[in-house]
Coordinates of C-alpha atoms and ligand atoms in Angstrom, one line a residue:
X1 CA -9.5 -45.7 8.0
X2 CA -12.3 -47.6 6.1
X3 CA -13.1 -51.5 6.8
X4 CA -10.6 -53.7 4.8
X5 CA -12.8 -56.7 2.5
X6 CA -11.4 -60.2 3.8
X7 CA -10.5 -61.1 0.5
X8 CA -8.1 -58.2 -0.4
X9 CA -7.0 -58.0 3.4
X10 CA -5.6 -61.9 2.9
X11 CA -4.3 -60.6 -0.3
X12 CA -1.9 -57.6 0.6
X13 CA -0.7 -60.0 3.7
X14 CA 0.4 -62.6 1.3
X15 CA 2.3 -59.8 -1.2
X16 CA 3.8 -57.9 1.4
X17 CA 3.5 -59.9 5.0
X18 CA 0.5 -58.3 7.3
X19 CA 3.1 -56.4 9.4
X20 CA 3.3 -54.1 6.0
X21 CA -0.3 -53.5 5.5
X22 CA -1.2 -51.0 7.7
X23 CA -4.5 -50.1 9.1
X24 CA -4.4 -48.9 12.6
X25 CA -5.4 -44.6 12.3
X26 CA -2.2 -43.8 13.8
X27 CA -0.1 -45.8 11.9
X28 CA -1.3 -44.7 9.1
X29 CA -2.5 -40.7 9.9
X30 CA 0.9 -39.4 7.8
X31 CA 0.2 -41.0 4.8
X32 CA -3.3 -39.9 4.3
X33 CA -2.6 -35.9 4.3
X34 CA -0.2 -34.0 2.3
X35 CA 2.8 -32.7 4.5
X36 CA 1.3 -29.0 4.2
X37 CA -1.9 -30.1 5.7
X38 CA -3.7 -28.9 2.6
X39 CA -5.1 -32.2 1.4
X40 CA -7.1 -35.0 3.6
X41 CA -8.3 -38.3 2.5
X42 CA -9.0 -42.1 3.6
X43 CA -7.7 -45.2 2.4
X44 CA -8.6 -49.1 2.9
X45 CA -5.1 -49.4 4.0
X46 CA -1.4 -48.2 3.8
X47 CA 0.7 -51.4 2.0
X48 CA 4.5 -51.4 2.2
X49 CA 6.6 -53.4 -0.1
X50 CA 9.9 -54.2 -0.4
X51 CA 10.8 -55.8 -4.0
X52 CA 9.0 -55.1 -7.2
X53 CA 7.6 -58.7 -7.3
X54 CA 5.5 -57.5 -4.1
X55 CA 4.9 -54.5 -5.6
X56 CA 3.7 -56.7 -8.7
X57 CA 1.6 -58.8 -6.4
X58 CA -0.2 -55.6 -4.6
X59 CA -1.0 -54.7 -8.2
X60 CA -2.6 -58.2 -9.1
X61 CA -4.7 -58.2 -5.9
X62 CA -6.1 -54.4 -6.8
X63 CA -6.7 -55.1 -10.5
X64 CA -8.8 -57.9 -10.1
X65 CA -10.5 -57.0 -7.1
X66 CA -11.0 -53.6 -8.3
X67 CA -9.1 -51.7 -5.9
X68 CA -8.2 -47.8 -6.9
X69 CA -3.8 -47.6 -5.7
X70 CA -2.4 -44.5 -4.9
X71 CA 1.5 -44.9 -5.5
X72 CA 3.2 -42.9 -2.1
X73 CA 6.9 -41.6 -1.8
X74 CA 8.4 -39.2 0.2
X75 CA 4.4 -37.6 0.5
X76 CA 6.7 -34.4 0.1
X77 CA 4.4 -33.1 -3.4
X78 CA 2.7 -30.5 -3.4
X79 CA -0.5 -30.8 -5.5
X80 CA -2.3 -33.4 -3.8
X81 CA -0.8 -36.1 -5.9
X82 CA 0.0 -39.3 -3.5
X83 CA -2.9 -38.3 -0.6
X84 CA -5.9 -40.6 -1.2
X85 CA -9.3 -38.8 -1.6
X86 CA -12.5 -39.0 0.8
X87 CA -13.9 -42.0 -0.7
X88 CA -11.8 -43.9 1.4
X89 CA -12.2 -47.0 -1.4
X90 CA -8.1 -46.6 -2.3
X91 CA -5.0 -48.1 -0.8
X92 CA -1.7 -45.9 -0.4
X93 CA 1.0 -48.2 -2.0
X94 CA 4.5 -46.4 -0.1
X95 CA 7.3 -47.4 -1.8
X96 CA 9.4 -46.2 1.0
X97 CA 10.4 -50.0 2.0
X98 CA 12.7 -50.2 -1.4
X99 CA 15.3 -47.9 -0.2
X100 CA 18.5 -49.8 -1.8
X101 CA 21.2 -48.1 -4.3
X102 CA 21.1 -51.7 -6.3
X103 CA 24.6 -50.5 -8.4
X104 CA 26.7 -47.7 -9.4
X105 CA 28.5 -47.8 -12.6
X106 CA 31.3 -45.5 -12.6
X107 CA 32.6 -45.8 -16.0
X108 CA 29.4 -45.8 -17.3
X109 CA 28.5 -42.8 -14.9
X110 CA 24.8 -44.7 -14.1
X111 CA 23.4 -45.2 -10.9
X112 CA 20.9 -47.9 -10.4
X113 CA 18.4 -47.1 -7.2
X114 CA 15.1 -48.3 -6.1
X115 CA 12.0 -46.0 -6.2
X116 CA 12.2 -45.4 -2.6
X117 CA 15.4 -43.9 -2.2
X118 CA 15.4 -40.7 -1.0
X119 CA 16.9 -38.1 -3.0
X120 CA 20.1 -37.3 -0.6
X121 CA 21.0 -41.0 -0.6
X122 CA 21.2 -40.7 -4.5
X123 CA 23.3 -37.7 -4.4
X124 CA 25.5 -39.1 -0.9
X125 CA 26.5 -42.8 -3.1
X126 CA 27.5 -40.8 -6.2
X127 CA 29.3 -38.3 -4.1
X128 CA 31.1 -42.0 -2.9
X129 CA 31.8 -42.9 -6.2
X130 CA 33.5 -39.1 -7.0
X131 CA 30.6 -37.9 -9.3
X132 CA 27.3 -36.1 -8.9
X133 CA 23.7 -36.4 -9.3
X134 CA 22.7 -33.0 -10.2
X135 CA 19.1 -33.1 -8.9
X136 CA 18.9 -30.9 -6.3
X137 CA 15.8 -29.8 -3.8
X138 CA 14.6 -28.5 -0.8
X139 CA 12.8 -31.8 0.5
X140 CA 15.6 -34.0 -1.0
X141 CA 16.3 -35.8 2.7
X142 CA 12.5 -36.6 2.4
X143 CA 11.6 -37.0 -1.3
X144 CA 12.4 -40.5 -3.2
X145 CA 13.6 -40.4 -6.1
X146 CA 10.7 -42.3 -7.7
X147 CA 8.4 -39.7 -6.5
X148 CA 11.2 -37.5 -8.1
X149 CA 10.8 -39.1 -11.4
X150 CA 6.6 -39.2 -11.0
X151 CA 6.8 -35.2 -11.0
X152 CA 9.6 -34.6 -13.3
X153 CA 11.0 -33.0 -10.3
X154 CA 12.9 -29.4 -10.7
X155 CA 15.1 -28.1 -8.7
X156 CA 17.9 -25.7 -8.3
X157 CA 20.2 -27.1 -11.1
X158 CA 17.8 -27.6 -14.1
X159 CA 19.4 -24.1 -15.9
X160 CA 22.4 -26.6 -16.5
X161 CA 21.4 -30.1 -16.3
X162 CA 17.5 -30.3 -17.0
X163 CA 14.8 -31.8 -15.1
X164 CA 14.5 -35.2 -14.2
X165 CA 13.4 -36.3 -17.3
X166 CA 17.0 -35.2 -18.6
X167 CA 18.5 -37.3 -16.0
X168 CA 17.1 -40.7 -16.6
X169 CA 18.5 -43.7 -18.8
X170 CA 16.1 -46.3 -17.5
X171 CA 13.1 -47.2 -15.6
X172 CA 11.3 -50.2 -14.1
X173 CA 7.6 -50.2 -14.0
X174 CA 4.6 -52.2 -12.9
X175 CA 1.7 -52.1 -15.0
X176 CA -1.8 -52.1 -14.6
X177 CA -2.2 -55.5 -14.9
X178 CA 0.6 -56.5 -12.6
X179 CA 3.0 -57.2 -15.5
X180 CA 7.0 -55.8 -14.6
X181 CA 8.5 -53.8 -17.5
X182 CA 12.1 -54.1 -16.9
X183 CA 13.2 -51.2 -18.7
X184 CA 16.9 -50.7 -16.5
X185 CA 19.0 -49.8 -19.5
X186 CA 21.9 -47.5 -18.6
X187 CA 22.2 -46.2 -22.8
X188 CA 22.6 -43.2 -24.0
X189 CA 21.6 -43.8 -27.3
X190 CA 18.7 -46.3 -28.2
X191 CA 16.3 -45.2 -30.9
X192 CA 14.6 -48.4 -30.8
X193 CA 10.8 -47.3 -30.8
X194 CA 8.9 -44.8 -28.7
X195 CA 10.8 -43.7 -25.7
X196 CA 8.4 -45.3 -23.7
X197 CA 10.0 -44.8 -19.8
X198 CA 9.1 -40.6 -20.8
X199 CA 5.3 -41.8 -20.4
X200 CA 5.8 -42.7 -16.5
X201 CA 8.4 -39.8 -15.8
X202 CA 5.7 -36.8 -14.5
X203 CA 2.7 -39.5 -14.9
X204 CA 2.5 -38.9 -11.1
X205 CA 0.9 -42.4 -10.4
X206 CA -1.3 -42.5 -13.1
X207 CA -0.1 -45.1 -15.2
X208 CA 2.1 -47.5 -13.4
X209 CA 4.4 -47.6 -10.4
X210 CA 8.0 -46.6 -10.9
X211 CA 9.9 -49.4 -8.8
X212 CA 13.8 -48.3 -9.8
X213 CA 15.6 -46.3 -12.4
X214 CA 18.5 -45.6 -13.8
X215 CA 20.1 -42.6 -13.5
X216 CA 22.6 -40.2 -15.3
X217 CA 25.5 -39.0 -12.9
X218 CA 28.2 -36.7 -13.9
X219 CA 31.9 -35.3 -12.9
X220 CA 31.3 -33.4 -9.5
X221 CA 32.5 -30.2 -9.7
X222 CA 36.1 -29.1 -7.9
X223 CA 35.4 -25.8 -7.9
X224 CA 32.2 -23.3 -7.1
X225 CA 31.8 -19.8 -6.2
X226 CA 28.2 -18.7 -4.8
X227 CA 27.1 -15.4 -5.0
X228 CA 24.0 -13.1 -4.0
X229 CA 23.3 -10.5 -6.3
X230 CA 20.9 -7.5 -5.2
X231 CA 18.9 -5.9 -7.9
X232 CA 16.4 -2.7 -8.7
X233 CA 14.3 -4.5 -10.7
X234 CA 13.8 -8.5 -12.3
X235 CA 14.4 -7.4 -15.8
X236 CA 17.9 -6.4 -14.3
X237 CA 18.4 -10.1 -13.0
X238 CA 17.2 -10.9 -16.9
X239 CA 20.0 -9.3 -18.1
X240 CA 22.2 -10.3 -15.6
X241 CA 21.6 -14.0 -16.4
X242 CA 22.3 -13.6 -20.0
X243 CA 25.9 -11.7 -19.0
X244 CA 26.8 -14.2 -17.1
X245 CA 26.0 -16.9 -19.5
X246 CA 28.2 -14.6 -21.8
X247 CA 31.0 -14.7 -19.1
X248 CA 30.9 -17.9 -17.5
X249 CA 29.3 -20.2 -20.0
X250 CA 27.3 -22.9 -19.1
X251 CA 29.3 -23.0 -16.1
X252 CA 25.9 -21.4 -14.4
X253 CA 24.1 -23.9 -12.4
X254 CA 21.7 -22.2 -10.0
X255 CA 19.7 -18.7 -10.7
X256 CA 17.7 -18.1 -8.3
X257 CA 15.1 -14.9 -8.0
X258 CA 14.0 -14.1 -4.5
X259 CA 11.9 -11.2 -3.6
X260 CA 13.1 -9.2 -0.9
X261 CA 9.9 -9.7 0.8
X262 CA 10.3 -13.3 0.7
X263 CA 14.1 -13.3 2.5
X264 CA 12.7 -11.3 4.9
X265 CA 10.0 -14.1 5.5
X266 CA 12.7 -16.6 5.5
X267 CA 14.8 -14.4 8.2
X268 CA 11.7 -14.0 10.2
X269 CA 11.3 -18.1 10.7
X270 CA 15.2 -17.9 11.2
X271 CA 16.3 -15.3 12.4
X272 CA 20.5 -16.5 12.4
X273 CA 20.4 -16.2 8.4
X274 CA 22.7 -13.6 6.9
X275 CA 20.8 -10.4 5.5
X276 CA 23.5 -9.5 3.0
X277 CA 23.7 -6.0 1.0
X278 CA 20.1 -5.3 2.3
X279 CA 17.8 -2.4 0.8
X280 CA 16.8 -3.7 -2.8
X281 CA 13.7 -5.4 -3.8
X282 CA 15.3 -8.2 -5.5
X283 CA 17.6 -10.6 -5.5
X284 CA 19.6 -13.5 -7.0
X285 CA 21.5 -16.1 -6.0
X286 CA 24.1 -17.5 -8.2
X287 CA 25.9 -20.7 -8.2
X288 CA 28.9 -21.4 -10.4
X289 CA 30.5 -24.9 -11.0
X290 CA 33.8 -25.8 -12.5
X291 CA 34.8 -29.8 -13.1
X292 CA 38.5 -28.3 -13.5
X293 CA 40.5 -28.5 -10.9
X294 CA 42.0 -25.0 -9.3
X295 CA 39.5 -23.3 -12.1
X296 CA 39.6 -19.7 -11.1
X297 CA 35.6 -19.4 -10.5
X298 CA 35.5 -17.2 -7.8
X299 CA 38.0 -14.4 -9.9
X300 CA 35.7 -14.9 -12.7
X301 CA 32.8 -14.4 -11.0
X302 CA 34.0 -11.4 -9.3
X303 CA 34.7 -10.0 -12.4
X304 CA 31.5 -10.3 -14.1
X305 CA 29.5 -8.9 -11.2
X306 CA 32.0 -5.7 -11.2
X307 CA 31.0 -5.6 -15.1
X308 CA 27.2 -5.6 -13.6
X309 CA 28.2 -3.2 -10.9
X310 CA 29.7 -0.7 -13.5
X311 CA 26.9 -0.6 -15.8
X312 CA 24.2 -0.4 -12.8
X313 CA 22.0 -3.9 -13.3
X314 CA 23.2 -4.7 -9.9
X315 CA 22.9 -2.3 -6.7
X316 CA 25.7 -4.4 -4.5
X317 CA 26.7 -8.0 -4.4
X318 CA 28.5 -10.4 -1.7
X319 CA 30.8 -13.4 -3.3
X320 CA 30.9 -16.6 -0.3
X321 CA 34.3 -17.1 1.2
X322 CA 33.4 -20.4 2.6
X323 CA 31.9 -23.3 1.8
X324 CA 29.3 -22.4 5.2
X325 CA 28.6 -18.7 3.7
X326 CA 27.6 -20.5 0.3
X327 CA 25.4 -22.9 2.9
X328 CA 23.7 -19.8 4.4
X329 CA 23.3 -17.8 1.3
X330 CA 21.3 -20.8 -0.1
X331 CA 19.4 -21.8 3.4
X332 CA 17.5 -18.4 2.4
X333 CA 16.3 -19.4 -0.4
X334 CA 15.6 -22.8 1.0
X335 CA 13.8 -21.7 4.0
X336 CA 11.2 -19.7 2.6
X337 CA 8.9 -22.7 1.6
X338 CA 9.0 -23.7 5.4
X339 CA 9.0 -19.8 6.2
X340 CA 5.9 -19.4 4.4
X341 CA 4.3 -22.9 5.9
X342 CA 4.8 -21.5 8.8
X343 CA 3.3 -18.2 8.6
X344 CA -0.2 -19.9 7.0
X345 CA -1.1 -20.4 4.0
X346 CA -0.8 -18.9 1.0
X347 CA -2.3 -19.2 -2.3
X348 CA 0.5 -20.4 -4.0
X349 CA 1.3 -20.6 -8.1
X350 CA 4.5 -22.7 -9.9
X351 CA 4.3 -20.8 -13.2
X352 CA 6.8 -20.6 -15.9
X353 CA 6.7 -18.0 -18.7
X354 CA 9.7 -17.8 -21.0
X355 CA 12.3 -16.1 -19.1
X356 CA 12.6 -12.9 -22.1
X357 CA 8.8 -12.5 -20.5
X358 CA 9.0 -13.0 -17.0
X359 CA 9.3 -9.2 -16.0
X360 CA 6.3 -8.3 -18.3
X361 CA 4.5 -10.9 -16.7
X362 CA 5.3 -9.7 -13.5
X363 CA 4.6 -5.9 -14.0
X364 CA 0.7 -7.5 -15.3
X365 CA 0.6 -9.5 -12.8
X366 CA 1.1 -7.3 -9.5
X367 CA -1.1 -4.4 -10.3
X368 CA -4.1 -6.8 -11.4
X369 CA -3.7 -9.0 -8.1
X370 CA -3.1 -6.0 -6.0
X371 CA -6.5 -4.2 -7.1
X372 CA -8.5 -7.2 -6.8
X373 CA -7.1 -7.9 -3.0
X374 CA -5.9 -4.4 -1.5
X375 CA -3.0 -5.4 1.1
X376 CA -2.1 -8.3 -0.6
X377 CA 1.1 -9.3 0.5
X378 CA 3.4 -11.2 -2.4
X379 CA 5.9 -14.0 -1.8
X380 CA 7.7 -14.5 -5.3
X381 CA 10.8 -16.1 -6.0
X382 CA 11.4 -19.1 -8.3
X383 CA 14.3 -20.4 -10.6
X384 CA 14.7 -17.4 -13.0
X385 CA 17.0 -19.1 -15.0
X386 CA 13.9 -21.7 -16.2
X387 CA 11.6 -18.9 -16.2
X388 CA 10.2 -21.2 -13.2
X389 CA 8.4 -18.2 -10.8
X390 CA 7.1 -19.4 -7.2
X391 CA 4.0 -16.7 -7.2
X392 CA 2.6 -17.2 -4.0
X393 CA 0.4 -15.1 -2.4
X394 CA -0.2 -14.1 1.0
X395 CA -3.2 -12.6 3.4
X396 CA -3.0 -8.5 3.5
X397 CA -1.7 -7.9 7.7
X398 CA -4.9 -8.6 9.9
X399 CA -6.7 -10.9 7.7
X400 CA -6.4 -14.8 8.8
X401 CA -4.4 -16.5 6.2
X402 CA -7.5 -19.1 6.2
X403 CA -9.9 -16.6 5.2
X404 CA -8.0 -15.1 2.7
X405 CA -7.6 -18.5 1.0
X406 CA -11.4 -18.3 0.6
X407 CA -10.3 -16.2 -2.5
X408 CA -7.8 -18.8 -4.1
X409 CA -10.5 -19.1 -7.1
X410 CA -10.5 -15.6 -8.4
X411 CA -6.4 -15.3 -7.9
X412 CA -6.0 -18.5 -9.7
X413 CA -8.0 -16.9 -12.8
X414 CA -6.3 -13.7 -12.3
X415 CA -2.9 -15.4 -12.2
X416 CA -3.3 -18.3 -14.8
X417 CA -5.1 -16.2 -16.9
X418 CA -1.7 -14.1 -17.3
X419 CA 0.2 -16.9 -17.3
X420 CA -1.4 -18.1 -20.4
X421 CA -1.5 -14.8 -22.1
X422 CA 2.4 -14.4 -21.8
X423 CA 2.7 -17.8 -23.3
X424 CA 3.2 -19.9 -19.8
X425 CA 2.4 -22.9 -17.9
X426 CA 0.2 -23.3 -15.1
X427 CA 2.4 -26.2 -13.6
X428 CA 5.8 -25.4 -14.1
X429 CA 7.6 -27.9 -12.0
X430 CA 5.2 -29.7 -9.1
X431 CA 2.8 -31.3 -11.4
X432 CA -1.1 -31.8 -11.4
X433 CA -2.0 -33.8 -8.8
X434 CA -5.5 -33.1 -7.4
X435 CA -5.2 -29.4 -6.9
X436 CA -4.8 -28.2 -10.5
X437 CA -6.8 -31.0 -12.7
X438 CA -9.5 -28.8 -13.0
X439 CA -7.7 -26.0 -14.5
X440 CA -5.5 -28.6 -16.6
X441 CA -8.5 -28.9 -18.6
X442 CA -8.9 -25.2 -19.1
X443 CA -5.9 -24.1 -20.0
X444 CA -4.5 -27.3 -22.2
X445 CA -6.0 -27.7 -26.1
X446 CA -8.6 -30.5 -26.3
X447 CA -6.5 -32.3 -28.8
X448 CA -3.7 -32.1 -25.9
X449 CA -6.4 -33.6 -23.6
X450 CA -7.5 -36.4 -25.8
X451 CA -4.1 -37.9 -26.7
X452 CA -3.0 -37.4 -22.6
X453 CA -6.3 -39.0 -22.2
X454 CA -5.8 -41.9 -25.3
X455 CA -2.0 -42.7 -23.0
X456 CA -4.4 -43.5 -19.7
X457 CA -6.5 -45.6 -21.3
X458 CA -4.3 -47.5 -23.2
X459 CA -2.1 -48.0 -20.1
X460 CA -4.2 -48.1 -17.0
X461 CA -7.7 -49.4 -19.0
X462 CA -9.7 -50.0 -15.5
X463 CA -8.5 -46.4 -13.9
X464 CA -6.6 -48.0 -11.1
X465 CA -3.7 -46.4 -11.0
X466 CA -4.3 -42.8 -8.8
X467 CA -7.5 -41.9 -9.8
X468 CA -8.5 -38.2 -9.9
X469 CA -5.4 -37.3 -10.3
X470 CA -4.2 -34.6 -13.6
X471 CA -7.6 -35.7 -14.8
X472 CA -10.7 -34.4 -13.1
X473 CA -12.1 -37.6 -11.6
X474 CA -15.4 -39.8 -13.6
X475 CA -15.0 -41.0 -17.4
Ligands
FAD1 C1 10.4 -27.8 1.1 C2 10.1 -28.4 -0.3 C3 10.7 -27.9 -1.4 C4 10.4 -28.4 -2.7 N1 11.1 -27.9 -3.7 C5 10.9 -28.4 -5.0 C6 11.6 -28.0 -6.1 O1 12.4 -27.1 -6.0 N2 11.3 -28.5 -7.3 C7 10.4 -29.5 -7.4 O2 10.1 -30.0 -8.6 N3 9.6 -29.9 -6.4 C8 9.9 -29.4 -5.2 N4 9.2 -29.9 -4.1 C9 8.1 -30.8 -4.3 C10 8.4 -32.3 -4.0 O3 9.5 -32.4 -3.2 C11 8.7 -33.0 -5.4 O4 7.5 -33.0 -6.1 C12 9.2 -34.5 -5.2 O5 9.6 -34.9 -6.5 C13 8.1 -35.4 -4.7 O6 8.8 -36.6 -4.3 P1 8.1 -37.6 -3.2 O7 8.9 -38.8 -3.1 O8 7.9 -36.9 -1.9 O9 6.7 -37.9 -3.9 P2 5.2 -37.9 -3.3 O10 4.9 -36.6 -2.8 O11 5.1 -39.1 -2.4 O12 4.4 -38.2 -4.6 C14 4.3 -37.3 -5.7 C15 3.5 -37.9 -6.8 O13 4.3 -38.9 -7.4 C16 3.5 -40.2 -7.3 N5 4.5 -41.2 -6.9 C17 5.4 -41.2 -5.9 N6 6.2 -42.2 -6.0 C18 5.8 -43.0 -7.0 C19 6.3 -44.2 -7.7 N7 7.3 -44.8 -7.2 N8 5.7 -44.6 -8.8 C20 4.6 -43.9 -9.3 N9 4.1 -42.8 -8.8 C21 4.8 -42.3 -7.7 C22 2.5 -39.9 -6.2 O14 1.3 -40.7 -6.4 C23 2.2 -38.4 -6.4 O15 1.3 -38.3 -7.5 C24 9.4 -29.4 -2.8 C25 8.8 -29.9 -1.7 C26 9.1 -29.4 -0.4 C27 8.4 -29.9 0.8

């Protein structure tokens, strides 16, 4: 931790009470590293509101003493985005202090949280009120939902409901210059002007801090039918996604691709998960939803993976019988990011191409990667259903997975460079943060640059708000 100044020392204890400003190394070790262990930095001091007034007053005390903030939630991201850099010249604002659901509206079907929520508290008090907050995540008992909004989180449910951006009504923000923009409307229609809370959603920091929104729930579903799918190749779980669609309508809420390498991976790290109709190379997980009561689901779904069966897109499937077989189907997929955190690191890619591609990007893809790195061991799964791939690699057996990473340049051209090519995005669902500004630059127009570039400046004029993050860091 860096020497505090006096002056902004006396500050942050007047905004937040000194108890909140934290300084000590221990205290504040977790905030200053990315949970993977990926990204390390130093800040002046980790600050800890609890209103948006406080967080106004932080803001203030940096603008006009010139001190960079880098907005903290859950620190669950995984590009860098809310670790400080070396510099140590920053403070980490955590918003984790405003934790309160501040209203639910059922007959508006709103919810009204603070930025610091975390996720499974949002979905737990609409569950209370008998509806459903569709945004759904591995980390969602760590993430907030403001970090949620700052990434435009994913998730497993975006092939029916969208990403976060789809899910909010309203948004309060403070701005550079300490000013709060209570924007907390719980409308669904309001052309009044630019849609101006879409700026902050997937900012990640860089223009202002979220301090609460307003959320979108919906009817939670009565019934569900979860299903594992094994398959010969991807464009088979292509084709299976459009059958169902045919079959089951938007009815489809999770579509999930899993290699079978990367279950087995998931197994290895815990061992008591289910290895279901075992001996294909791919897989998907399927989750149905009904809002009907008694809807037959289940019957339905059997029925369209016989079709599959029949006609030879799918090798074998299981259908859940219990509401714990549907929670071990899906701690599979879950597991893997942990699997894979545990087994060292990878060089990891969020990509999305559009999902009539994603098998042509795939068969590029492997042969290229696999010639450039012989061994190369490939962890890929990913929400087929967005076209959302997780393409992460791994170190060929015997090589130490830190070594291997030594390579994380040339795969990213290899990788990005395809990705591009079939039409794709380098960032499908995590963001920017530090890790991928570089490449931001690359792969988006100029034109794209310079208007992303004309929203920073116009909003956050002195750069305080995370700097070096999406952009590379300087003018
Ligand atoms: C096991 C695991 C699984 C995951 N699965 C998914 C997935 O399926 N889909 C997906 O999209 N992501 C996934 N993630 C990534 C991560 O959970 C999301 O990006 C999440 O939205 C981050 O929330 P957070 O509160 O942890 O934000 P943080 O990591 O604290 O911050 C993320 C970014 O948002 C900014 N920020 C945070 N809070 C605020 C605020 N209030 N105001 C302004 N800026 C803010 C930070 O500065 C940073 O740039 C996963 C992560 C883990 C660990």
């Amino acid at each position: 931790m860096m020497d505090i100044r006096a002056n902004l020392r006396a500050r942050l204890d007047a905004a937040v009470g000194g108890e909140h400003v934290l300084t000590d190394p221990a205290a504040t070790a977790s905030y200053v590293s990315d949970w993977r262990g990926r990204f390390h930095g130093q800040a002046l001091a980790v600050v800890r509101p609890a209103s948006t007034d406080q967080v106004a007053a932080v803001v203030r005390a940096c603008a006009e003493l010139g001190v960079p903030i880098v907005p903290q939630g859950g620190n669950t991201g995984q590009c860098g985005g809310a670790t400080p850099d070396e510099r140590g010249d920053a403070i980490v604002l955590s918003l984790a202090r405003m934790n309160r659901v501040r209203a639910v509206d059922p007959a508006n079907a709103t919810l009204t949280a603070e930025a610091g929520v975390p996720l499974a508290t949002v979905q737990t008090a609409a569950a209370d009120a008998g509806l459903m907050f569709p945004l759904s995540l591995a980390a969602e008992g760590s993430c907030t939902i403001g970090g949620n909004l700052s990434t435009n989180a994913g998730g497993h449910a975006v092939l029916r409901f969208g990403n976060t951006r789809e899910l909010v009504l309203g948004i309060e923000v403070v701005l550079a210059d300490g000013r709060i923009w209570d924007g907390l409307r719980g409308l669904r229609k309001d052309n009044t002007g630019y849609d101006l809370k879409q700026l902050f959603i997937g900012a990640e920091g860089t223009l202002g801090i979220v301090t609460a929104t307003v959320l979108r729930l919906f009817p939670a579903p009565r019934a569900r039918a979860t299903a594992l799918a094994a398959l010969s190749d991807v464009a088979g779980a292509v084709r299976l996604l459009f059958d169902l669609r045919q079959a089951m309508g938007d009815r489809i809420t999770g579509f999930e691709l899993m290699s079978a390498q990367s279950m087995a991976l998931s197994r290895k790290h815990q061992p008591a998960l289910p290895d279901p109709c075992p001996g294909s190379p791919w897989y998907a997980l399927l989750q149905i939803d009904d809002n009907a009561v008694d809807s037959p689901v289940s019957a339905q779904l059997e029925r369209a993976l016989n079709v599959a069966l029949e006609s030879g897109i799918v090798q074998d499937a299981t259908i859940a019988q219990s509401g714990e077989q549907a929670r071990a189907l899906w701690s599979l997929r879950e597991n893997i990011a942990e699997a894979q955190r545990r087994d060292g690191p990878n060089i990891k890619h969020d990509i999305s191409v559009p999902v009539s591609v994603i098998a042509r990007f795939l068969d590029a893809a492997g042969p290229a990667l696999a010639s450039a790195f012989p061994g190369l061991r490939f962890v890929v799964f990913g929400h087929l259903g967005d076209g959302n791939l997780h393409y992460n690699l791994a170190a060929p057996e015997g090589v130490a997975p830190t070594t291997f990473l030594a390579n994380t340049a040339r795969a990213n051209r290899i990788v990005y460079d395809l990705v591009a090519a079939h039409g794709g995005s380098i960032s499908a669902e995590h963001g920017i943060g530090q890790q991928k500004r570089d490449e931001l630059v690359r792969y988006k127009s100029a034109v794209e640059i310079d208007l992303m570039r004309a929203v920073k400046t116009a909003l956050d004029p002195s750069g305080i708000f995370n700097p070096g993050k999406i952009f590379p860091p300087g003018p």
